[in-house]
Short mmCIF file of N, CA and C in Angstrom, two decimals:
data_model
loop_
_atom_site.label_atom_id
_atom_site.label_comp_id
_atom_site.label_asym_id
_atom_site.label_seq_id
_atom_site.Cartn_x
_atom_site.Cartn_y
_atom_site.Cartn_z
N MET A 139 14.00 10.93 -3.26
CA MET A 139 13.38 11.64 -2.08
C MET A 139 11.90 11.90 -2.40
N SER A 140 11.00 11.70 -1.57
CA SER A 140 9.61 11.90 -1.84
C SER A 140 9.26 13.35 -1.74
N ASP A 141 8.31 13.71 -2.46
CA ASP A 141 7.76 15.16 -2.34
C ASP A 141 6.79 15.05 -1.17
N ALA A 142 7.24 15.50 -0.12
CA ALA A 142 6.38 15.58 1.15
C ALA A 142 5.85 16.90 1.37
N SER A 143 5.62 17.72 0.16
CA SER A 143 5.09 19.08 0.31
C SER A 143 3.79 19.05 0.94
N ASN A 144 2.89 18.12 0.74
CA ASN A 144 1.52 18.20 1.32
C ASN A 144 1.50 17.28 2.59
N GLY A 145 2.56 16.83 3.12
CA GLY A 145 2.68 16.20 4.46
C GLY A 145 2.24 14.71 4.37
N PHE A 146 1.86 14.12 3.22
CA PHE A 146 1.60 12.73 3.07
C PHE A 146 2.39 12.17 2.00
N TYR A 147 3.13 11.09 2.30
CA TYR A 147 4.12 10.56 1.35
C TYR A 147 4.43 9.11 1.66
N ALA A 148 5.20 8.49 0.78
CA ALA A 148 5.55 7.13 0.97
C ALA A 148 7.10 6.97 1.25
N VAL A 149 7.51 6.09 2.07
CA VAL A 149 8.81 5.78 2.33
C VAL A 149 9.02 4.29 2.13
N PRO A 150 9.81 3.81 1.10
CA PRO A 150 10.42 4.59 0.00
C PRO A 150 9.38 5.05 -0.86
N ALA A 151 9.80 6.03 -1.81
CA ALA A 151 8.86 6.61 -2.77
C ALA A 151 8.47 5.70 -3.89
N ALA A 152 9.22 4.48 -4.12
CA ALA A 152 8.88 3.46 -4.99
C ALA A 152 9.40 2.18 -4.45
N LEU A 153 8.80 1.13 -4.93
CA LEU A 153 9.29 -0.31 -4.57
C LEU A 153 9.80 -0.87 -5.81
N VAL A 154 11.03 -1.21 -5.79
CA VAL A 154 11.62 -1.87 -6.92
C VAL A 154 12.19 -3.29 -6.48
N PHE A 155 11.75 -4.35 -7.11
CA PHE A 155 12.10 -5.75 -6.81
C PHE A 155 13.21 -6.04 -7.87
N ARG A 156 14.50 -6.00 -7.50
CA ARG A 156 15.62 -6.04 -8.38
C ARG A 156 16.08 -7.55 -8.51
N ALA A 157 16.36 -7.99 -9.79
CA ALA A 157 16.94 -9.34 -10.10
C ALA A 157 16.11 -10.50 -9.40
N TRP A 158 14.80 -10.41 -9.49
CA TRP A 158 14.11 -11.29 -8.63
C TRP A 158 14.03 -12.74 -9.23
N SER A 159 14.48 -12.97 -10.41
CA SER A 159 14.54 -14.20 -11.07
C SER A 159 15.56 -15.02 -10.54
N ARG A 160 16.51 -14.52 -9.77
CA ARG A 160 17.61 -15.33 -9.18
C ARG A 160 17.23 -15.80 -7.84
N GLY A 161 16.11 -15.39 -7.28
CA GLY A 161 15.64 -15.86 -5.92
C GLY A 161 15.02 -17.22 -6.06
N GLU A 162 14.49 -17.72 -4.97
CA GLU A 162 14.01 -19.07 -4.85
C GLU A 162 12.47 -18.95 -5.49
N ALA A 163 12.40 -19.97 -6.46
CA ALA A 163 11.13 -20.09 -7.16
C ALA A 163 9.98 -20.45 -6.21
N GLY A 164 8.75 -19.86 -6.48
CA GLY A 164 7.57 -20.20 -5.83
C GLY A 164 7.36 -19.43 -4.55
N GLN A 165 8.34 -18.65 -3.99
CA GLN A 165 8.25 -17.92 -2.85
C GLN A 165 7.96 -16.38 -3.20
N PRO A 166 6.87 -15.78 -2.62
CA PRO A 166 6.81 -14.42 -2.89
C PRO A 166 7.97 -13.62 -2.20
N ILE A 167 8.26 -12.47 -2.77
CA ILE A 167 9.30 -11.60 -2.26
C ILE A 167 8.56 -10.45 -1.64
N ALA A 168 8.92 -10.13 -0.51
CA ALA A 168 8.18 -9.14 0.30
C ALA A 168 9.04 -7.89 0.58
N ARG A 169 8.31 -6.73 0.40
CA ARG A 169 8.93 -5.34 0.74
C ARG A 169 7.94 -4.56 1.55
N ARG A 170 8.43 -3.75 2.36
CA ARG A 170 7.49 -2.92 3.15
C ARG A 170 7.65 -1.51 2.61
N ILE A 171 6.58 -0.77 2.82
CA ILE A 171 6.43 0.62 2.54
C ILE A 171 5.74 1.33 3.70
N LEU A 172 6.10 2.59 4.02
CA LEU A 172 5.46 3.32 5.13
C LEU A 172 4.66 4.50 4.45
N LEU A 173 3.43 4.60 4.81
CA LEU A 173 2.70 5.79 4.45
C LEU A 173 2.82 6.65 5.67
N LYS A 174 3.46 7.85 5.33
CA LYS A 174 3.70 8.81 6.42
C LYS A 174 2.92 10.05 6.34
N ASN A 175 2.29 10.48 7.56
CA ASN A 175 1.48 11.69 7.50
C ASN A 175 2.14 12.60 8.51
N ASP A 176 2.76 13.72 7.98
CA ASP A 176 3.51 14.79 8.75
C ASP A 176 2.59 15.86 8.98
N THR A 177 1.22 15.78 8.71
CA THR A 177 0.37 16.92 8.98
C THR A 177 -0.17 16.95 10.47
N ALA A 178 -0.85 17.98 10.84
CA ALA A 178 -1.27 18.18 12.17
C ALA A 178 -2.73 17.42 12.38
N ALA A 179 -3.24 16.88 11.42
CA ALA A 179 -4.47 16.18 11.40
C ALA A 179 -4.39 14.72 10.98
N ALA A 180 -5.34 13.82 11.53
CA ALA A 180 -5.37 12.47 11.02
C ALA A 180 -5.77 12.45 9.68
N LEU A 181 -5.50 11.58 8.95
CA LEU A 181 -5.84 11.52 7.40
C LEU A 181 -6.54 10.13 7.06
N VAL A 182 -7.69 10.24 6.38
CA VAL A 182 -8.40 9.04 6.04
C VAL A 182 -7.96 8.76 4.62
N TYR A 183 -7.79 7.40 4.24
CA TYR A 183 -7.40 7.07 2.96
C TYR A 183 -8.05 5.74 2.54
N ARG A 184 -7.97 5.59 1.18
CA ARG A 184 -8.44 4.24 0.54
C ARG A 184 -7.29 3.79 -0.33
N LEU A 185 -7.12 2.53 -0.36
CA LEU A 185 -6.06 1.90 -1.17
C LEU A 185 -6.62 1.20 -2.29
N ASP A 186 -6.03 1.41 -3.49
CA ASP A 186 -6.35 0.55 -4.71
C ASP A 186 -5.21 -0.44 -4.81
N VAL A 187 -5.70 -1.67 -4.86
CA VAL A 187 -4.62 -2.78 -4.99
C VAL A 187 -3.96 -2.60 -6.48
N PRO A 188 -2.78 -3.05 -6.51
CA PRO A 188 -2.09 -2.99 -7.63
C PRO A 188 -2.93 -3.84 -8.84
N GLU A 189 -2.90 -3.24 -10.03
CA GLU A 189 -3.58 -3.88 -11.19
C GLU A 189 -2.89 -5.06 -11.70
N SER A 190 -1.74 -5.36 -11.46
CA SER A 190 -1.05 -6.47 -11.95
C SER A 190 -1.05 -7.60 -11.01
N SER A 191 -1.32 -8.81 -11.33
CA SER A 191 -1.43 -9.91 -10.31
C SER A 191 -0.02 -10.40 -9.95
N ALA A 192 1.01 -9.71 -10.44
CA ALA A 192 2.33 -9.91 -9.98
C ALA A 192 2.66 -9.41 -8.67
N PHE A 193 1.82 -8.39 -8.23
CA PHE A 193 2.00 -7.66 -6.93
C PHE A 193 0.70 -7.88 -6.13
N ARG A 194 0.88 -8.11 -4.78
CA ARG A 194 -0.25 -8.12 -3.91
C ARG A 194 0.03 -7.51 -2.62
N LEU A 195 -0.90 -7.07 -1.87
CA LEU A 195 -0.79 -6.48 -0.59
C LEU A 195 -0.99 -7.57 0.39
N ALA A 196 0.05 -7.88 1.22
CA ALA A 196 -0.09 -8.93 2.26
C ALA A 196 -0.32 -8.35 3.54
N CYS A 197 0.06 -7.13 3.88
CA CYS A 197 -0.28 -6.42 5.11
C CYS A 197 -1.01 -5.18 4.83
N ASN A 198 -2.26 -5.20 5.12
CA ASN A 198 -3.01 -3.93 4.77
C ASN A 198 -3.86 -3.56 5.84
N PRO A 199 -3.62 -2.40 6.53
CA PRO A 199 -4.37 -1.98 7.62
C PRO A 199 -5.70 -1.23 7.33
N VAL A 200 -6.27 -1.53 6.18
CA VAL A 200 -7.56 -0.96 5.80
C VAL A 200 -8.64 -1.93 6.34
N ALA A 201 -9.64 -1.17 6.97
CA ALA A 201 -10.76 -1.99 7.64
C ALA A 201 -11.68 -2.52 6.56
N GLU A 202 -12.68 -3.28 6.88
CA GLU A 202 -13.69 -3.84 5.96
C GLU A 202 -14.40 -2.86 5.15
N ASP A 203 -14.47 -1.57 5.74
CA ASP A 203 -15.15 -0.46 4.94
C ASP A 203 -14.35 0.03 3.88
N GLY A 204 -13.12 -0.40 3.64
CA GLY A 204 -12.29 0.03 2.62
C GLY A 204 -11.53 1.22 2.98
N MET A 205 -11.49 1.69 4.17
CA MET A 205 -10.84 3.00 4.49
C MET A 205 -9.73 2.64 5.60
N GLY A 206 -8.74 3.41 5.72
CA GLY A 206 -7.73 3.48 6.62
C GLY A 206 -7.42 4.70 7.18
N MET A 207 -6.78 4.88 8.27
CA MET A 207 -6.48 6.16 8.77
C MET A 207 -4.94 6.26 9.26
N VAL A 208 -4.35 7.35 8.91
CA VAL A 208 -2.98 7.57 9.50
C VAL A 208 -3.16 8.85 10.45
N GLU A 209 -2.78 8.53 11.65
CA GLU A 209 -2.77 9.51 12.70
C GLU A 209 -1.86 10.72 12.41
N ALA A 210 -2.09 11.91 12.97
CA ALA A 210 -1.18 13.05 12.75
C ALA A 210 0.06 12.79 13.19
N GLY A 211 1.08 13.04 12.32
CA GLY A 211 2.46 12.68 12.69
C GLY A 211 2.86 11.27 12.70
N GLY A 212 1.95 10.33 12.34
CA GLY A 212 2.21 8.95 12.30
C GLY A 212 2.43 8.35 11.00
N GLY A 213 2.41 6.96 11.07
CA GLY A 213 2.64 6.31 9.74
C GLY A 213 1.92 4.87 9.76
N VAL A 214 1.68 4.33 8.60
CA VAL A 214 1.03 3.12 8.41
C VAL A 214 1.95 2.19 7.63
N SER A 215 2.32 1.07 7.98
CA SER A 215 3.24 0.07 7.23
C SER A 215 2.38 -0.90 6.40
N LEU A 216 2.70 -0.95 5.12
CA LEU A 216 2.04 -1.97 4.21
C LEU A 216 3.24 -2.91 3.81
N GLU A 217 2.80 -4.24 3.53
CA GLU A 217 3.71 -5.15 2.90
C GLU A 217 3.17 -5.40 1.50
N VAL A 218 4.06 -5.30 0.50
CA VAL A 218 3.81 -5.48 -0.84
C VAL A 218 4.63 -6.78 -1.30
N GLN A 219 3.96 -7.75 -1.83
CA GLN A 219 4.66 -8.87 -2.27
C GLN A 219 4.73 -9.00 -3.78
N LEU A 220 5.83 -9.56 -4.33
CA LEU A 220 5.99 -9.85 -5.63
C LEU A 220 5.77 -11.36 -5.70
N VAL A 221 4.70 -11.68 -6.64
CA VAL A 221 4.43 -13.03 -6.72
C VAL A 221 5.21 -13.60 -8.06
N CYS A 222 6.15 -14.13 -7.88
CA CYS A 222 7.11 -14.48 -9.02
C CYS A 222 6.44 -15.46 -9.87
N ASP A 223 5.61 -16.23 -9.59
CA ASP A 223 4.96 -17.28 -10.40
C ASP A 223 3.94 -16.67 -11.28
N GLU A 224 3.66 -15.46 -11.14
CA GLU A 224 2.69 -14.70 -11.91
C GLU A 224 3.37 -13.97 -13.23
N ILE A 225 4.68 -14.13 -13.26
CA ILE A 225 5.43 -13.39 -14.38
C ILE A 225 6.25 -14.43 -15.16
N ASP A 226 6.26 -14.26 -16.39
CA ASP A 226 7.10 -15.08 -17.31
C ASP A 226 8.29 -14.18 -17.61
N ALA A 227 9.51 -14.49 -16.83
CA ALA A 227 10.61 -13.44 -17.01
C ALA A 227 11.11 -13.42 -18.41
N SER A 228 11.02 -14.43 -19.18
CA SER A 228 11.50 -14.35 -20.60
C SER A 228 10.68 -13.39 -21.43
N LYS A 229 9.28 -13.34 -21.24
CA LYS A 229 8.37 -12.41 -21.91
C LYS A 229 8.30 -11.02 -21.24
N GLN A 230 8.50 -10.95 -19.92
CA GLN A 230 8.28 -9.70 -19.18
C GLN A 230 9.56 -9.43 -18.32
N PRO A 231 10.57 -8.89 -18.80
CA PRO A 231 11.83 -8.69 -18.16
C PRO A 231 11.50 -7.54 -17.06
N GLU A 232 10.64 -6.71 -17.42
CA GLU A 232 10.17 -5.54 -16.44
C GLU A 232 8.59 -5.59 -16.28
N VAL A 233 8.18 -5.50 -15.06
CA VAL A 233 6.76 -5.44 -14.76
C VAL A 233 6.47 -4.22 -13.99
N HIS A 234 5.53 -3.34 -14.52
CA HIS A 234 5.39 -1.98 -13.82
C HIS A 234 3.78 -2.00 -13.38
N ALA A 235 3.68 -1.48 -12.17
CA ALA A 235 2.32 -1.32 -11.71
C ALA A 235 2.38 -0.14 -10.57
N GLU A 236 1.31 0.09 -9.95
CA GLU A 236 1.33 1.26 -8.93
C GLU A 236 0.36 0.84 -7.89
N LEU A 237 0.75 1.31 -6.71
CA LEU A 237 -0.17 1.31 -5.55
C LEU A 237 -0.81 2.71 -5.44
N ARG A 238 -2.02 2.81 -5.58
CA ARG A 238 -2.71 4.17 -5.44
C ARG A 238 -3.28 4.36 -4.02
N VAL A 239 -3.00 5.45 -3.34
CA VAL A 239 -3.56 5.76 -2.12
C VAL A 239 -4.29 7.01 -2.28
N ARG A 240 -5.64 6.87 -2.16
CA ARG A 240 -6.53 8.04 -2.37
C ARG A 240 -6.90 8.70 -1.10
N THR A 241 -6.91 9.98 -1.01
CA THR A 241 -7.28 10.77 0.04
C THR A 241 -8.10 11.85 -0.38
N SER A 242 -8.81 12.63 0.56
CA SER A 242 -9.54 13.75 0.18
C SER A 242 -8.63 14.83 -0.47
N ARG A 243 -7.43 14.79 -0.21
CA ARG A 243 -6.48 15.82 -0.79
C ARG A 243 -5.99 15.54 -2.23
N GLY A 244 -6.04 14.13 -2.59
CA GLY A 244 -5.56 13.72 -3.87
C GLY A 244 -5.09 12.33 -3.87
N VAL A 245 -4.45 11.89 -4.87
CA VAL A 245 -4.02 10.46 -4.97
C VAL A 245 -2.45 10.39 -5.03
N LEU A 246 -1.96 9.53 -4.19
CA LEU A 246 -0.54 9.36 -4.21
C LEU A 246 -0.34 7.98 -5.00
N HIS A 247 0.50 8.00 -6.00
CA HIS A 247 0.78 7.01 -6.95
C HIS A 247 2.15 6.52 -6.61
N VAL A 248 2.38 5.16 -6.04
CA VAL A 248 3.56 4.65 -5.64
C VAL A 248 3.89 3.56 -6.68
N PRO A 249 5.06 3.85 -7.35
CA PRO A 249 5.45 2.88 -8.41
C PRO A 249 5.86 1.56 -7.77
N LEU A 250 5.49 0.46 -8.40
CA LEU A 250 5.96 -0.83 -8.13
C LEU A 250 6.66 -1.37 -9.33
N VAL A 251 7.83 -1.80 -9.24
CA VAL A 251 8.56 -2.36 -10.48
C VAL A 251 9.19 -3.74 -10.10
N ALA A 252 9.11 -4.62 -11.08
CA ALA A 252 9.83 -5.91 -10.86
C ALA A 252 10.82 -6.09 -12.06
N LEU A 253 12.09 -6.23 -11.63
CA LEU A 253 13.07 -6.42 -12.72
C LEU A 253 13.55 -7.93 -12.66
N SER A 254 13.33 -8.68 -13.68
CA SER A 254 13.69 -10.05 -13.51
C SER A 254 15.09 -10.32 -13.41
N SER A 255 16.04 -9.63 -14.11
CA SER A 255 17.51 -9.94 -13.97
C SER A 255 18.33 -8.61 -13.89
N SER A 256 17.77 -7.57 -14.13
CA SER A 256 18.57 -6.28 -14.14
C SER A 256 18.39 -5.54 -12.79
N THR A 257 19.15 -4.58 -12.52
CA THR A 257 19.10 -3.84 -11.28
C THR A 257 18.46 -2.52 -11.47
N GLU A 258 18.48 -1.92 -12.67
CA GLU A 258 17.76 -0.57 -12.89
C GLU A 258 16.72 -0.67 -14.01
N PRO A 259 15.64 0.03 -13.82
CA PRO A 259 14.56 -0.01 -14.86
C PRO A 259 15.04 0.74 -16.12
N LYS A 260 14.67 0.24 -17.36
CA LYS A 260 15.18 0.85 -18.50
C LYS A 260 14.75 2.33 -18.63
N ALA A 261 13.62 2.73 -18.00
CA ALA A 261 13.20 4.14 -18.16
C ALA A 261 13.78 4.98 -17.10
N GLY A 262 14.60 4.46 -16.25
CA GLY A 262 15.24 5.17 -15.09
C GLY A 262 14.46 4.93 -13.93
N ALA A 263 14.93 5.53 -12.85
CA ALA A 263 14.42 5.37 -11.48
C ALA A 263 12.90 5.85 -11.32
N PRO A 264 12.07 4.98 -10.96
CA PRO A 264 10.57 5.33 -10.76
C PRO A 264 10.46 6.42 -9.66
N LYS A 265 9.51 7.28 -9.95
CA LYS A 265 9.23 8.35 -8.85
C LYS A 265 7.80 8.29 -8.50
N GLU A 266 7.56 8.53 -7.22
CA GLU A 266 6.23 8.77 -6.69
C GLU A 266 5.46 9.93 -7.41
N ARG A 267 4.33 9.88 -7.68
CA ARG A 267 3.68 11.10 -8.29
C ARG A 267 2.21 11.36 -7.74
N ARG A 268 1.71 12.40 -7.96
CA ARG A 268 0.48 12.75 -7.24
C ARG A 268 -0.56 13.23 -8.35
N SER A 269 -1.76 13.05 -8.13
CA SER A 269 -2.93 13.58 -8.85
C SER A 269 -3.85 14.14 -8.02
N GLY A 270 -4.86 14.92 -8.66
CA GLY A 270 -5.88 15.52 -7.92
C GLY A 270 -6.94 14.64 -7.40
N PRO A 271 -7.74 15.04 -6.33
CA PRO A 271 -8.83 14.12 -5.82
C PRO A 271 -9.63 13.60 -6.82
N THR A 272 -10.10 12.37 -6.60
CA THR A 272 -11.04 11.75 -7.43
C THR A 272 -12.53 12.33 -7.07
N GLY A 273 -13.19 12.55 -8.14
CA GLY A 273 -14.59 13.16 -7.90
C GLY A 273 -15.58 12.15 -7.42
N GLY A 274 -16.59 12.73 -6.68
CA GLY A 274 -17.70 11.85 -6.23
C GLY A 274 -17.49 11.00 -4.97
N GLU A 275 -16.22 10.99 -4.39
CA GLU A 275 -16.07 10.19 -3.24
C GLU A 275 -16.35 11.02 -2.09
N ARG A 276 -16.96 10.31 -1.00
CA ARG A 276 -17.21 10.99 0.24
C ARG A 276 -16.09 10.67 1.22
N TRP A 277 -15.55 11.63 1.89
CA TRP A 277 -14.52 11.44 2.85
C TRP A 277 -14.93 11.83 4.22
N PRO A 278 -15.10 10.74 5.13
CA PRO A 278 -15.36 11.28 6.52
C PRO A 278 -14.14 11.72 7.13
N ASP A 279 -14.19 12.60 8.17
CA ASP A 279 -12.92 13.04 8.90
C ASP A 279 -12.68 11.91 9.91
N ALA A 280 -11.46 11.84 10.49
CA ALA A 280 -10.98 10.75 11.34
C ALA A 280 -11.92 10.47 12.45
N LEU A 281 -12.53 11.48 13.18
CA LEU A 281 -13.45 11.16 14.19
C LEU A 281 -14.69 10.66 13.77
N GLN A 282 -15.19 10.91 12.45
CA GLN A 282 -16.54 10.42 11.94
C GLN A 282 -16.14 8.82 11.64
N LEU A 283 -15.00 8.58 11.10
CA LEU A 283 -14.66 7.27 10.81
C LEU A 283 -14.54 6.32 12.08
N GLU A 284 -13.89 6.76 13.09
CA GLU A 284 -13.80 6.13 14.40
C GLU A 284 -15.09 5.77 14.93
N GLU A 285 -16.00 6.91 14.96
CA GLU A 285 -17.30 6.67 15.53
C GLU A 285 -18.17 5.61 14.77
N ALA A 286 -18.10 5.62 13.38
CA ALA A 286 -18.72 4.68 12.58
C ALA A 286 -18.20 3.28 12.77
N ARG A 287 -16.97 3.14 13.00
CA ARG A 287 -16.37 1.82 13.25
C ARG A 287 -16.77 1.33 14.71
N ARG A 288 -16.85 2.28 15.67
CA ARG A 288 -17.20 1.82 17.01
C ARG A 288 -18.70 1.35 17.02
N ARG A 289 -19.54 2.14 16.25
CA ARG A 289 -20.96 1.52 16.23
C ARG A 289 -21.04 0.32 15.44
N ALA A 290 -20.28 0.06 14.46
CA ALA A 290 -20.29 -1.12 13.68
C ALA A 290 -19.75 -2.31 14.55
N ALA A 291 -18.83 -1.98 15.43
CA ALA A 291 -18.17 -3.16 16.35
C ALA A 291 -19.35 -3.62 17.37
N GLU A 292 -20.16 -2.54 17.80
CA GLU A 292 -21.14 -2.89 18.67
C GLU A 292 -22.46 -3.50 18.12
N ALA A 293 -22.57 -3.44 16.87
CA ALA A 293 -23.76 -4.02 16.25
C ALA A 293 -23.55 -5.57 16.09
N PRO A 294 -24.72 -6.31 15.95
CA PRO A 294 -24.66 -7.66 15.74
C PRO A 294 -23.87 -8.09 14.52
N ALA A 295 -23.16 -9.16 14.51
CA ALA A 295 -22.32 -9.58 13.40
C ALA A 295 -23.26 -9.81 12.21
N GLU A 296 -22.86 -9.37 11.05
CA GLU A 296 -23.54 -9.49 9.80
C GLU A 296 -22.59 -10.05 8.76
N LYS A 297 -23.19 -10.38 7.59
CA LYS A 297 -22.43 -10.79 6.35
C LYS A 297 -21.55 -9.71 6.01
N PRO A 298 -20.30 -9.92 5.64
CA PRO A 298 -19.31 -8.90 5.16
C PRO A 298 -19.93 -8.03 4.02
N SER A 299 -19.67 -6.74 3.85
CA SER A 299 -20.10 -5.95 2.87
C SER A 299 -19.42 -6.44 1.48
N LEU A 300 -19.77 -5.91 0.36
CA LEU A 300 -19.17 -6.35 -0.80
C LEU A 300 -17.74 -5.88 -0.90
N VAL A 301 -17.41 -4.77 -0.29
CA VAL A 301 -16.00 -4.32 -0.20
C VAL A 301 -15.18 -5.28 0.66
N GLY A 302 -15.76 -5.68 1.72
CA GLY A 302 -15.09 -6.68 2.73
C GLY A 302 -14.95 -8.04 2.05
N GLN A 303 -15.93 -8.58 1.28
CA GLN A 303 -15.78 -9.71 0.58
C GLN A 303 -14.70 -9.65 -0.49
N ALA A 304 -14.58 -8.62 -1.21
CA ALA A 304 -13.55 -8.36 -2.20
C ALA A 304 -12.28 -8.33 -1.58
N MET A 305 -12.11 -7.62 -0.36
CA MET A 305 -10.78 -7.61 0.28
C MET A 305 -10.37 -8.97 0.63
N GLN A 306 -11.31 -9.80 1.25
CA GLN A 306 -10.98 -11.09 1.75
C GLN A 306 -10.51 -12.07 0.46
N SER A 307 -11.22 -11.92 -0.68
CA SER A 307 -10.84 -12.67 -1.80
C SER A 307 -9.43 -12.24 -2.41
N LEU A 308 -8.96 -11.15 -2.10
CA LEU A 308 -7.76 -10.66 -2.56
C LEU A 308 -6.58 -11.05 -1.56
N HIS A 309 -6.87 -11.90 -0.67
CA HIS A 309 -5.80 -12.23 0.46
C HIS A 309 -5.13 -11.14 1.09
N VAL A 310 -5.97 -10.12 1.46
CA VAL A 310 -5.47 -8.85 2.10
C VAL A 310 -5.79 -9.12 3.62
N THR A 311 -4.72 -9.17 4.48
CA THR A 311 -4.84 -9.31 5.89
C THR A 311 -4.31 -8.23 6.66
N ALA A 312 -4.61 -8.06 8.01
CA ALA A 312 -4.13 -7.07 8.79
C ALA A 312 -2.70 -7.21 8.94
N ALA A 313 -1.85 -6.21 9.22
CA ALA A 313 -0.45 -6.22 9.57
C ALA A 313 -0.30 -7.00 10.92
N ALA A 314 0.64 -7.93 10.96
CA ALA A 314 1.01 -8.63 12.20
C ALA A 314 2.47 -8.71 12.38
N VAL A 315 3.06 -7.55 12.75
CA VAL A 315 4.45 -7.46 13.08
C VAL A 315 4.61 -6.72 14.35
N SER A 316 5.73 -7.05 15.04
CA SER A 316 6.05 -6.32 16.34
C SER A 316 6.53 -5.04 16.05
N GLU A 317 6.43 -4.14 17.14
CA GLU A 317 6.93 -2.87 17.08
C GLU A 317 8.46 -2.82 16.79
N ARG A 318 9.21 -3.82 17.41
CA ARG A 318 10.63 -3.94 17.24
C ARG A 318 10.89 -4.20 15.86
N GLU A 319 10.15 -5.11 15.04
CA GLU A 319 10.36 -5.40 13.73
C GLU A 319 10.14 -4.17 12.83
N GLU A 320 9.20 -3.42 13.15
CA GLU A 320 8.86 -2.18 12.38
C GLU A 320 10.10 -1.20 12.52
N LEU A 321 10.32 -1.01 13.77
CA LEU A 321 11.52 -0.05 13.90
C LEU A 321 12.85 -0.45 13.27
N ALA A 322 13.04 -1.74 13.27
CA ALA A 322 14.27 -2.27 12.60
C ALA A 322 14.28 -2.09 11.12
N PHE A 323 13.02 -2.25 10.64
CA PHE A 323 12.83 -2.07 9.20
C PHE A 323 13.07 -0.69 8.82
N TYR A 324 12.50 0.32 9.46
CA TYR A 324 12.64 1.73 9.12
C TYR A 324 14.02 2.17 9.33
N ALA A 325 14.70 1.59 10.34
CA ALA A 325 16.15 2.00 10.61
C ALA A 325 17.01 1.59 9.40
N GLU A 326 16.65 0.57 8.70
CA GLU A 326 17.45 0.10 7.49
C GLU A 326 17.24 1.13 6.40
N LEU A 327 16.05 1.74 6.37
CA LEU A 327 15.82 2.78 5.26
C LEU A 327 16.56 4.03 5.51
N MET A 328 16.91 4.43 6.67
CA MET A 328 17.51 5.64 6.97
C MET A 328 19.02 5.65 6.57
#
């Protein structure tokens, strides 16, 4: 169970890819995660992509400016893929990384674990954790972010920013799933 004490949490609280080496070679294995905001205000966030090349974000609702927003009482779906070709199962039976979601309130650390042939991590079940806010970051409120994006959309097209170029080079794309697919996915989690 996630620690939802501050109203922002992940469902599920960790992504574990179990016994992945038994799957089809060459095909990434996808899992979805929901970032849930149970507070009364919209929340602006930034995502740090997993540090291991074995994991990648395939559905990422973060704009070119590197920020995303979760409406009050809403959620945002992300798709994390395990790229099996990036792991030598004989040398790395377990691969650990984390997806970091930074907000003005702090950082949500969501564990990502790939188990080549086992079903349980040696260190036990991974748990979501939190840390304090990172220093020096500027956090617009949701209205400021929407206004800045509206102005940017009305401006003439320019070369993507460095953040935008980096996001494109990481194969990060916008989520493209139907509402019915999303609801079916979350129904499976319940």
